[in-house]
PDB file of C-alpha atoms and ligand atoms in Angstrom:
ATOM      1  CA  UNK A  17      -7.394 -27.831  -4.609  1.00  0.00           C
ATOM      2  CA  UNK A  18      -7.796 -28.820  -1.056  1.00  0.00           C
ATOM      3  CA  UNK A  19      -9.688 -27.863   2.036  1.00  0.00           C
ATOM      4  CA  UNK A  20      -7.410 -24.937   2.548  1.00  0.00           C
ATOM      5  CA  UNK A  21      -9.204 -21.665   1.847  1.00  0.00           C
ATOM      6  CA  UNK A  22      -8.087 -20.129  -1.419  1.00  0.00           C
ATOM      7  CA  UNK A  23      -6.208 -16.819  -1.169  1.00  0.00           C
ATOM      8  CA  UNK A  24      -6.035 -14.329  -4.059  1.00  0.00           C
ATOM      9  CA  UNK A  25      -3.533 -11.575  -3.528  1.00  0.00           C
ATOM     10  CA  UNK A  26      -3.569  -8.407  -5.631  1.00  0.00           C
ATOM     11  CA  UNK A  27       0.005  -6.929  -5.562  1.00  0.00           C
ATOM     12  CA  UNK A  28      -0.323  -3.448  -7.078  1.00  0.00           C
ATOM     13  CA  UNK A  29       3.311  -2.748  -6.581  1.00  0.00           C
ATOM     14  CA  UNK A  30       4.245   0.869  -7.263  1.00  0.00           C
ATOM     15  CA  UNK A  31       1.093   1.610  -9.151  1.00  0.00           C
ATOM     16  CA  UNK A  32      -1.975   3.746  -8.279  1.00  0.00           C
ATOM     17  CA  UNK A  33      -5.073   1.718  -7.454  1.00  0.00           C
ATOM     18  CA  UNK A  34      -6.622   0.707 -10.936  1.00  0.00           C
ATOM     19  CA  UNK A  35      -9.579   2.723 -12.213  1.00  0.00           C
ATOM     20  CA  UNK A  36     -12.817   1.299 -10.848  1.00  0.00           C
ATOM     21  CA  UNK A  37     -11.091  -0.457  -7.853  1.00  0.00           C
ATOM     22  CA  UNK A  38     -13.739   1.036  -5.540  1.00  0.00           C
ATOM     23  CA  UNK A  39     -16.825   0.526  -7.846  1.00  0.00           C
ATOM     24  CA  UNK A  40     -19.776  -1.283  -6.386  1.00  0.00           C
ATOM     25  CA  UNK A  41     -18.967  -4.570  -8.118  1.00  0.00           C
ATOM     26  CA  UNK A  42     -15.203  -4.233  -7.316  1.00  0.00           C
ATOM     27  CA  UNK A  43     -13.444  -7.652  -7.044  1.00  0.00           C
ATOM     28  CA  UNK A  44     -10.959  -6.257  -4.528  1.00  0.00           C
ATOM     29  CA  UNK A  45     -13.300  -6.214  -1.655  1.00  0.00           C
ATOM     30  CA  UNK A  46     -13.545  -8.944   0.951  1.00  0.00           C
ATOM     31  CA  UNK A  47     -15.254 -11.993  -0.487  1.00  0.00           C
ATOM     32  CA  UNK A  48     -17.299 -14.698   1.315  1.00  0.00           C
ATOM     33  CA  UNK A  49     -15.590 -17.733  -0.294  1.00  0.00           C
ATOM     34  CA  UNK A  50     -12.026 -16.556  -1.094  1.00  0.00           C
ATOM     35  CA  UNK A  51      -9.588 -14.503   0.900  1.00  0.00           C
ATOM     36  CA  UNK A  52      -9.004 -11.516  -1.367  1.00  0.00           C
ATOM     37  CA  UNK A  53      -6.163  -9.306  -0.118  1.00  0.00           C
ATOM     38  CA  UNK A  54      -5.094  -6.052  -1.712  1.00  0.00           C
ATOM     39  CA  UNK A  55      -1.494  -4.848  -1.507  1.00  0.00           C
ATOM     40  CA  UNK A  56      -1.562  -1.229  -2.487  1.00  0.00           C
ATOM     41  CA  UNK A  57       1.324   1.314  -1.999  1.00  0.00           C
ATOM     42  CA  UNK A  58       1.593   2.582   1.576  1.00  0.00           C
ATOM     43  CA  UNK A  59      -0.127   5.788   0.450  1.00  0.00           C
ATOM     44  CA  UNK A  60      -3.258   3.976  -0.563  1.00  0.00           C
ATOM     45  CA  UNK A  61      -3.572   1.651   2.498  1.00  0.00           C
ATOM     46  CA  UNK A  62      -6.029   4.006   4.249  1.00  0.00           C
ATOM     47  CA  UNK A  63      -8.378   4.420   1.308  1.00  0.00           C
ATOM     48  CA  UNK A  64      -8.440   0.618   0.748  1.00  0.00           C
ATOM     49  CA  UNK A  65      -9.085  -0.054   4.433  1.00  0.00           C
ATOM     50  CA  UNK A  66     -11.859   2.501   4.412  1.00  0.00           C
ATOM     51  CA  UNK A  67     -13.344   0.799   1.307  1.00  0.00           C
ATOM     52  CA  UNK A  68     -13.525  -2.457   3.427  1.00  0.00           C
ATOM     53  CA  UNK A  69     -10.818  -4.264   1.505  1.00  0.00           C
ATOM     54  CA  UNK A  70      -8.583  -6.697   3.446  1.00  0.00           C
ATOM     55  CA  UNK A  71      -5.295  -5.021   3.065  1.00  0.00           C
ATOM     56  CA  UNK A  72      -1.669  -5.927   3.255  1.00  0.00           C
ATOM     57  CA  UNK A  73       1.612  -4.024   3.098  1.00  0.00           C
ATOM     58  CA  UNK A  74       4.083  -4.775   0.284  1.00  0.00           C
ATOM     59  CA  UNK A  75       6.997  -4.527   2.649  1.00  0.00           C
ATOM     60  CA  UNK A  76       7.901  -3.236   6.115  1.00  0.00           C
ATOM     61  CA  UNK A  77      11.063  -3.132   8.269  1.00  0.00           C
ATOM     62  CA  UNK A  78      11.497  -5.333  11.210  1.00  0.00           C
ATOM     63  CA  UNK A  79      12.394  -2.432  13.542  1.00  0.00           C
ATOM     64  CA  UNK A  80       9.480  -0.995  15.441  1.00  0.00           C
ATOM     65  CA  UNK A  81      10.642   2.601  14.728  1.00  0.00           C
ATOM     66  CA  UNK A  82      13.752   4.570  14.207  1.00  0.00           C
ATOM     67  CA  UNK A  83      15.825   6.690  11.776  1.00  0.00           C
ATOM     68  CA  UNK A  84      14.903   4.864   8.568  1.00  0.00           C
ATOM     69  CA  UNK A  85      13.990   7.594   6.145  1.00  0.00           C
ATOM     70  CA  UNK A  86      11.366   6.483   3.692  1.00  0.00           C
ATOM     71  CA  UNK A  87      10.502   3.156   5.353  1.00  0.00           C
ATOM     72  CA  UNK A  88       7.666   1.926   7.447  1.00  0.00           C
ATOM     73  CA  UNK A  89       7.559  -0.674  10.192  1.00  0.00           C
ATOM     74  CA  UNK A  90       5.318  -3.613  10.883  1.00  0.00           C
ATOM     75  CA  UNK A  91       3.476  -1.998  13.900  1.00  0.00           C
ATOM     76  CA  UNK A  92       2.831   1.177  11.841  1.00  0.00           C
ATOM     77  CA  UNK A  93       1.423  -1.011   9.084  1.00  0.00           C
ATOM     78  CA  UNK A  94      -0.771  -2.816  11.579  1.00  0.00           C
ATOM     79  CA  UNK A  95      -1.937   0.478  13.046  1.00  0.00           C
ATOM     80  CA  UNK A  96      -2.941   1.663   9.562  1.00  0.00           C
ATOM     81  CA  UNK A  97      -5.355  -1.289   9.355  1.00  0.00           C
ATOM     82  CA  UNK A  98      -3.338  -3.775   7.379  1.00  0.00           C
ATOM     83  CA  UNK A  99      -3.796  -7.468   8.231  1.00  0.00           C
ATOM     84  CA  UNK A 100      -1.110  -9.035   5.971  1.00  0.00           C
ATOM     85  CA  UNK A 101       2.373  -8.118   4.833  1.00  0.00           C
ATOM     86  CA  UNK A 102       4.557  -9.491   2.002  1.00  0.00           C
ATOM     87  CA  UNK A 103       8.095 -10.532   3.289  1.00  0.00           C
ATOM     88  CA  UNK A 104      10.975 -11.159   0.908  1.00  0.00           C
ATOM     89  CA  UNK A 105       9.369 -10.423  -2.439  1.00  0.00           C
ATOM     90  CA  UNK A 106      12.076 -10.908  -5.022  1.00  0.00           C
ATOM     91  CA  UNK A 107      11.912  -7.289  -6.033  1.00  0.00           C
ATOM     92  CA  UNK A 108      13.009  -6.568  -2.531  1.00  0.00           C
ATOM     93  CA  UNK A 109      15.565  -9.263  -2.298  1.00  0.00           C
ATOM     94  CA  UNK A 110      17.146  -8.351  -5.602  1.00  0.00           C
ATOM     95  CA  UNK A 111      16.412  -4.680  -5.800  1.00  0.00           C
ATOM     96  CA  UNK A 112      17.067  -3.743  -2.158  1.00  0.00           C
ATOM     97  CA  UNK A 113      19.614  -6.460  -1.190  1.00  0.00           C
ATOM     98  CA  UNK A 114      17.289  -8.137   1.369  1.00  0.00           C
ATOM     99  CA  UNK A 115      18.834 -11.333   2.724  1.00  0.00           C
ATOM    100  CA  UNK A 116      17.183 -14.455   4.096  1.00  0.00           C
ATOM    101  CA  UNK A 117      18.188 -13.092   7.639  1.00  0.00           C
ATOM    102  CA  UNK A 118      16.437  -9.810   6.898  1.00  0.00           C
ATOM    103  CA  UNK A 119      13.308 -11.639   5.757  1.00  0.00           C
ATOM    104  CA  UNK A 120      13.357 -13.814   8.894  1.00  0.00           C
ATOM    105  CA  UNK A 121      13.510 -10.725  11.038  1.00  0.00           C
ATOM    106  CA  UNK A 122      10.598  -9.225   9.163  1.00  0.00           C
ATOM    107  CA  UNK A 123       8.507 -12.346   9.725  1.00  0.00           C
ATOM    108  CA  UNK A 124       9.173 -12.377  13.467  1.00  0.00           C
ATOM    109  CA  UNK A 125       8.291  -8.632  13.652  1.00  0.00           C
ATOM    110  CA  UNK A 126       5.180  -9.086  11.527  1.00  0.00           C
ATOM    111  CA  UNK A 127       3.802 -11.888  13.716  1.00  0.00           C
ATOM    112  CA  UNK A 128       4.568  -9.800  16.870  1.00  0.00           C
ATOM    113  CA  UNK A 129       2.600  -6.928  15.373  1.00  0.00           C
ATOM    114  CA  UNK A 130      -0.341  -9.175  14.561  1.00  0.00           C
ATOM    115  CA  UNK A 131       0.261  -9.237  10.811  1.00  0.00           C
ATOM    116  CA  UNK A 132       0.007 -12.344   8.739  1.00  0.00           C
ATOM    117  CA  UNK A 133       3.258 -12.747   6.669  1.00  0.00           C
ATOM    118  CA  UNK A 134       3.214 -13.922   3.051  1.00  0.00           C
ATOM    119  CA  UNK A 135       6.748 -15.151   2.610  1.00  0.00           C
ATOM    120  CA  UNK A 136       8.009 -15.127  -1.042  1.00  0.00           C
ATOM    121  CA  UNK A 137      10.596 -17.669  -2.103  1.00  0.00           C
ATOM    122  CA  UNK A 138      11.786 -18.750  -5.479  1.00  0.00           C
ATOM    123  CA  UNK A 139      14.778 -19.291  -7.710  1.00  0.00           C
ATOM    124  CA  UNK A 140      16.255 -17.064 -10.393  1.00  0.00           C
ATOM    125  CA  UNK A 141      16.542 -18.180 -14.065  1.00  0.00           C
ATOM    126  CA  UNK A 142      20.195 -18.900 -13.555  1.00  0.00           C
ATOM    127  CA  UNK A 143      19.554 -21.062 -10.443  1.00  0.00           C
ATOM    128  CA  UNK A 144      16.790 -22.832 -12.388  1.00  0.00           C
ATOM    129  CA  UNK A 145      19.084 -23.558 -15.302  1.00  0.00           C
ATOM    130  CA  UNK A 146      21.726 -24.925 -12.877  1.00  0.00           C
ATOM    131  CA  UNK A 147      19.080 -27.180 -11.341  1.00  0.00           C
ATOM    132  CA  UNK A 148      19.380 -25.480  -7.960  1.00  0.00           C
ATOM    133  CA  UNK A 149      15.612 -24.827  -7.422  1.00  0.00           C
ATOM    134  CA  UNK A 150      15.245 -27.244  -4.497  1.00  0.00           C
ATOM    135  CA  UNK A 151      18.442 -26.195  -2.866  1.00  0.00           C
ATOM    136  CA  UNK A 152      17.424 -22.495  -3.022  1.00  0.00           C
ATOM    137  CA  UNK A 153      13.982 -23.142  -1.673  1.00  0.00           C
ATOM    138  CA  UNK A 154      15.348 -25.329   1.124  1.00  0.00           C
ATOM    139  CA  UNK A 155      17.686 -22.560   2.243  1.00  0.00           C
ATOM    140  CA  UNK A 156      15.031 -19.788   1.975  1.00  0.00           C
ATOM    141  CA  UNK A 157      12.552 -21.831   3.948  1.00  0.00           C
ATOM    142  CA  UNK A 158      15.052 -22.985   6.655  1.00  0.00           C
ATOM    143  CA  UNK A 159      15.791 -19.326   7.342  1.00  0.00           C
ATOM    144  CA  UNK A 160      12.193 -18.542   8.390  1.00  0.00           C
ATOM    145  CA  UNK A 161      11.229 -19.308  12.026  1.00  0.00           C
ATOM    146  CA  UNK A 162       8.228 -21.588  12.487  1.00  0.00           C
ATOM    147  CA  UNK A 163       5.041 -19.658  12.706  1.00  0.00           C
ATOM    148  CA  UNK A 164       1.684 -19.070  11.159  1.00  0.00           C
ATOM    149  CA  UNK A 165       2.735 -17.872   7.665  1.00  0.00           C
ATOM    150  CA  UNK A 166       1.611 -18.233   4.092  1.00  0.00           C
ATOM    151  CA  UNK A 167       4.229 -19.102   1.486  1.00  0.00           C
ATOM    152  CA  UNK A 168       4.369 -17.777  -2.068  1.00  0.00           C
ATOM    153  CA  UNK A 169       6.377 -19.673  -4.511  1.00  0.00           C
ATOM    154  CA  UNK A 170       7.420 -17.075  -7.080  1.00  0.00           C
ATOM    155  CA  UNK A 171      10.038 -18.267  -9.565  1.00  0.00           C
ATOM    156  CA  UNK A 172      11.882 -15.028 -10.331  1.00  0.00           C
ATOM    157  CA  UNK A 173      12.009 -15.911 -14.032  1.00  0.00           C
ATOM    158  CA  UNK A 174       8.270 -15.917 -14.164  1.00  0.00           C
ATOM    159  CA  UNK A 175       7.523 -12.522 -12.453  1.00  0.00           C
ATOM    160  CA  UNK A 176       6.303  -9.918 -14.873  1.00  0.00           C
ATOM    161  CA  UNK A 177       7.628 -11.887 -17.833  1.00  0.00           C
ATOM    162  CA  UNK A 178       4.609 -13.723 -19.173  1.00  0.00           C
ATOM    163  CA  UNK A 179       6.458 -17.055 -18.621  1.00  0.00           C
ATOM    164  CA  UNK A 180       4.251 -18.760 -16.172  1.00  0.00           C
ATOM    165  CA  UNK A 181       5.488 -22.048 -14.580  1.00  0.00           C
ATOM    166  CA  UNK A 182       3.435 -24.896 -16.048  1.00  0.00           C
ATOM    167  CA  UNK A 183       0.813 -25.938 -13.607  1.00  0.00           C
ATOM    168  CA  UNK A 184       2.485 -29.357 -13.284  1.00  0.00           C
ATOM    169  CA  UNK A 185       5.891 -27.986 -12.641  1.00  0.00           C
ATOM    170  CA  UNK A 186       4.425 -25.491 -10.052  1.00  0.00           C
ATOM    171  CA  UNK A 187       2.562 -28.416  -8.433  1.00  0.00           C
ATOM    172  CA  UNK A 188       5.776 -30.390  -8.103  1.00  0.00           C
ATOM    173  CA  UNK A 189       7.648 -27.527  -6.519  1.00  0.00           C
ATOM    174  CA  UNK A 190       4.760 -26.797  -4.218  1.00  0.00           C
ATOM    175  CA  UNK A 191       4.672 -30.432  -3.108  1.00  0.00           C
ATOM    176  CA  UNK A 192       8.411 -30.108  -2.408  1.00  0.00           C
ATOM    177  CA  UNK A 193       7.914 -26.953  -0.403  1.00  0.00           C
ATOM    178  CA  UNK A 194       5.134 -28.606   1.641  1.00  0.00           C
ATOM    179  CA  UNK A 195       7.359 -31.588   2.355  1.00  0.00           C
ATOM    180  CA  UNK A 196       9.760 -29.157   4.045  1.00  0.00           C
ATOM    181  CA  UNK A 197       7.178 -27.642   6.408  1.00  0.00           C
ATOM    182  CA  UNK A 198       6.888 -28.769   9.973  1.00  0.00           C
ATOM    183  CA  UNK A 199       4.612 -31.805  10.150  1.00  0.00           C
ATOM    184  CA  UNK A 200       2.297 -30.139  12.678  1.00  0.00           C
ATOM    185  CA  UNK A 201       1.323 -27.303  10.270  1.00  0.00           C
ATOM    186  CA  UNK A 202       2.196 -28.924   6.885  1.00  0.00           C
ATOM    187  CA  UNK A 203      -1.396 -29.497   5.885  1.00  0.00           C
ATOM    188  CA  UNK A 204      -2.737 -26.240   7.139  1.00  0.00           C
ATOM    189  CA  UNK A 205      -0.261 -23.805   5.693  1.00  0.00           C
ATOM    190  CA  UNK A 206      -1.095 -22.233   2.343  1.00  0.00           C
ATOM    191  CA  UNK A 207       1.299 -22.101  -0.541  1.00  0.00           C
ATOM    192  CA  UNK A 208       0.500 -19.487  -3.259  1.00  0.00           C
ATOM    193  CA  UNK A 209       1.832 -19.438  -6.732  1.00  0.00           C
ATOM    194  CA  UNK A 210       3.052 -16.158  -8.173  1.00  0.00           C
ATOM    195  CA  UNK A 211       4.573 -15.214 -11.548  1.00  0.00           C
ATOM    196  CA  UNK A 212       2.521 -14.194 -14.490  1.00  0.00           C
ATOM    197  CA  UNK A 213      -0.624 -15.637 -13.135  1.00  0.00           C
ATOM    198  CA  UNK A 214      -3.625 -14.439 -15.076  1.00  0.00           C
ATOM    199  CA  UNK A 215      -7.241 -15.244 -16.060  1.00  0.00           C
ATOM    200  CA  UNK A 216      -6.032 -17.649 -18.705  1.00  0.00           C
ATOM    201  CA  UNK A 217      -3.968 -19.858 -16.484  1.00  0.00           C
ATOM    202  CA  UNK A 218      -5.626 -19.394 -13.106  1.00  0.00           C
ATOM    203  CA  UNK A 219      -7.994 -22.392 -13.366  1.00  0.00           C
ATOM    204  CA  UNK A 220      -5.269 -24.944 -14.331  1.00  0.00           C
ATOM    205  CA  UNK A 221      -3.010 -23.570 -11.586  1.00  0.00           C
ATOM    206  CA  UNK A 222      -5.668 -23.647  -8.890  1.00  0.00           C
ATOM    207  CA  UNK A 223      -6.651 -27.203  -9.885  1.00  0.00           C
ATOM    208  CA  UNK A 224      -3.350 -28.432  -8.420  1.00  0.00           C
ATOM    209  CA  UNK A 225      -3.475 -30.079  -5.013  1.00  0.00           C
ATOM    210  CA  UNK A 226      -0.813 -27.992  -3.502  1.00  0.00           C
ATOM    211  CA  UNK A 227      -1.616 -24.592  -4.996  1.00  0.00           C
ATOM    212  CA  UNK A 228      -3.742 -22.759  -2.502  1.00  0.00           C
ATOM    213  CA  UNK A 229      -4.034 -19.434  -4.189  1.00  0.00           C
ATOM    214  CA  UNK A 230      -2.274 -16.888  -6.357  1.00  0.00           C
ATOM    215  CA  UNK A 231      -0.096 -13.808  -5.837  1.00  0.00           C
ATOM    216  CA  UNK A 232      -0.955 -11.655  -8.802  1.00  0.00           C
ATOM    217  CA  UNK A 233       0.920  -8.686 -10.047  1.00  0.00           C
ATOM    218  CA  UNK A 234       0.225  -7.347 -13.522  1.00  0.00           C
ATOM    219  CA  UNK A 235      -3.236  -9.012 -13.919  1.00  0.00           C
ATOM    220  CA  UNK A 236      -4.367  -7.664 -10.590  1.00  0.00           C
ATOM    221  CA  UNK A 237      -4.270  -4.123 -11.969  1.00  0.00           C
ATOM    222  CA  UNK A 238      -6.985  -5.048 -14.491  1.00  0.00           C
ATOM    223  CA  UNK A 239     -10.302  -5.185 -12.500  1.00  0.00           C
ATOM    224  CA  UNK A 240     -12.036  -7.147 -15.066  1.00  0.00           C
ATOM    225  CA  UNK A 241      -9.426  -9.772 -15.405  1.00  0.00           C
ATOM    226  CA  UNK A 242      -8.881  -9.943 -11.596  1.00  0.00           C
ATOM    227  CA  UNK A 243     -12.669 -10.352 -11.277  1.00  0.00           C
ATOM    228  CA  UNK A 244     -12.456 -13.389 -13.719  1.00  0.00           C
ATOM    229  CA  UNK A 245      -9.660 -14.857 -11.542  1.00  0.00           C
ATOM    230  CA  UNK A 246     -11.786 -14.302  -8.504  1.00  0.00           C
ATOM    231  CA  UNK A 247     -14.763 -16.188 -10.007  1.00  0.00           C
ATOM    232  CA  UNK A 248     -12.475 -19.030 -10.924  1.00  0.00           C
ATOM    233  CA  UNK A 249     -11.017 -19.135  -7.373  1.00  0.00           C
ATOM    234  CA  UNK A 250     -14.560 -19.055  -5.887  1.00  0.00           C
ATOM    235  CA  UNK A 251     -15.613 -21.999  -8.072  1.00  0.00           C
ATOM    236  CA  UNK A 252     -13.084 -24.238  -6.306  1.00  0.00           C
ATOM    237  CA  UNK A 253     -14.548 -23.518  -2.847  1.00  0.00           C
ATOM    238  CA  UNK A 254     -17.227 -25.852  -1.539  1.00  0.00           C
TER     239      UNK A 254
HETATM  240  P1  LIG B 302       3.302 -10.759 -11.912  1.00  0.00           P
HETATM  241  O1  LIG B 302       3.848 -10.415 -10.502  1.00  0.00           O
HETATM  242  O2  LIG B 302       1.909 -11.400 -11.735  1.00  0.00           O
HETATM  243  O3  LIG B 302       3.220  -9.404 -12.687  1.00  0.00           O
HETATM  244  O4  LIG B 302       4.277 -11.683 -12.565  1.00  0.00           O
HETATM  245  C1  LIG B 302       3.744 -11.232  -9.425  1.00  0.00           C
HETATM  246  C2  LIG B 302       4.479 -10.766  -8.246  1.00  0.00           C
HETATM  247  O5  LIG B 302       5.467 -10.054  -8.365  1.00  0.00           O
HETATM  248  O6  LIG B 302       4.066 -10.925  -7.071  1.00  0.00           O
END
């Protein structure tokens, strides 16, 4: 770990908030040592904001408003009390056909709306097998305009599969990602790891120099396990 403040993101995807999320000892609330950000469905954003969680949107369109049935925009998300937004999650890239250009527009709109974007990048299993990881990441990163963003390296083959990247492999990819960032912000930008992160592997992942936090899906829906991950993350902060 480094001087960069650790960020633990709970991506609840299309699930209701887990039982006990709002209990007195909830691990989902703002924390003194770690940036804990909750990404509920759009329907649950208001309740999480009211409970004093730091909240992000799982997705929003770049357009400020318009005839986009079923969607929400960055400014609406900010008005609802969100502070962060995920851009380019692989479930959006692959399930909704979002391209690098779409993700770039979302990042610009997010920054304009005062939201902090978490930009997801990562290769598929096929690309990994073809040894294209670096080329894929290079292209995905080059598409994003320079700005104050957090990156999330999420190898698609590791998401929801239980197949976590080994900490050493993740570290080498994170170091590669960092080498591509503009020199002025290279040391300051956070790079999260996502893909079957859980309480068992969190410590070894967070020990790596260039892993600045975790984007957690499945394990974030289990308050006790997420609480354990938070305790591990907090133990790394001076
Ligand atoms: P997972 O999801 O932890 O369930 O693999 C991570 C993500 O999709 O952000």
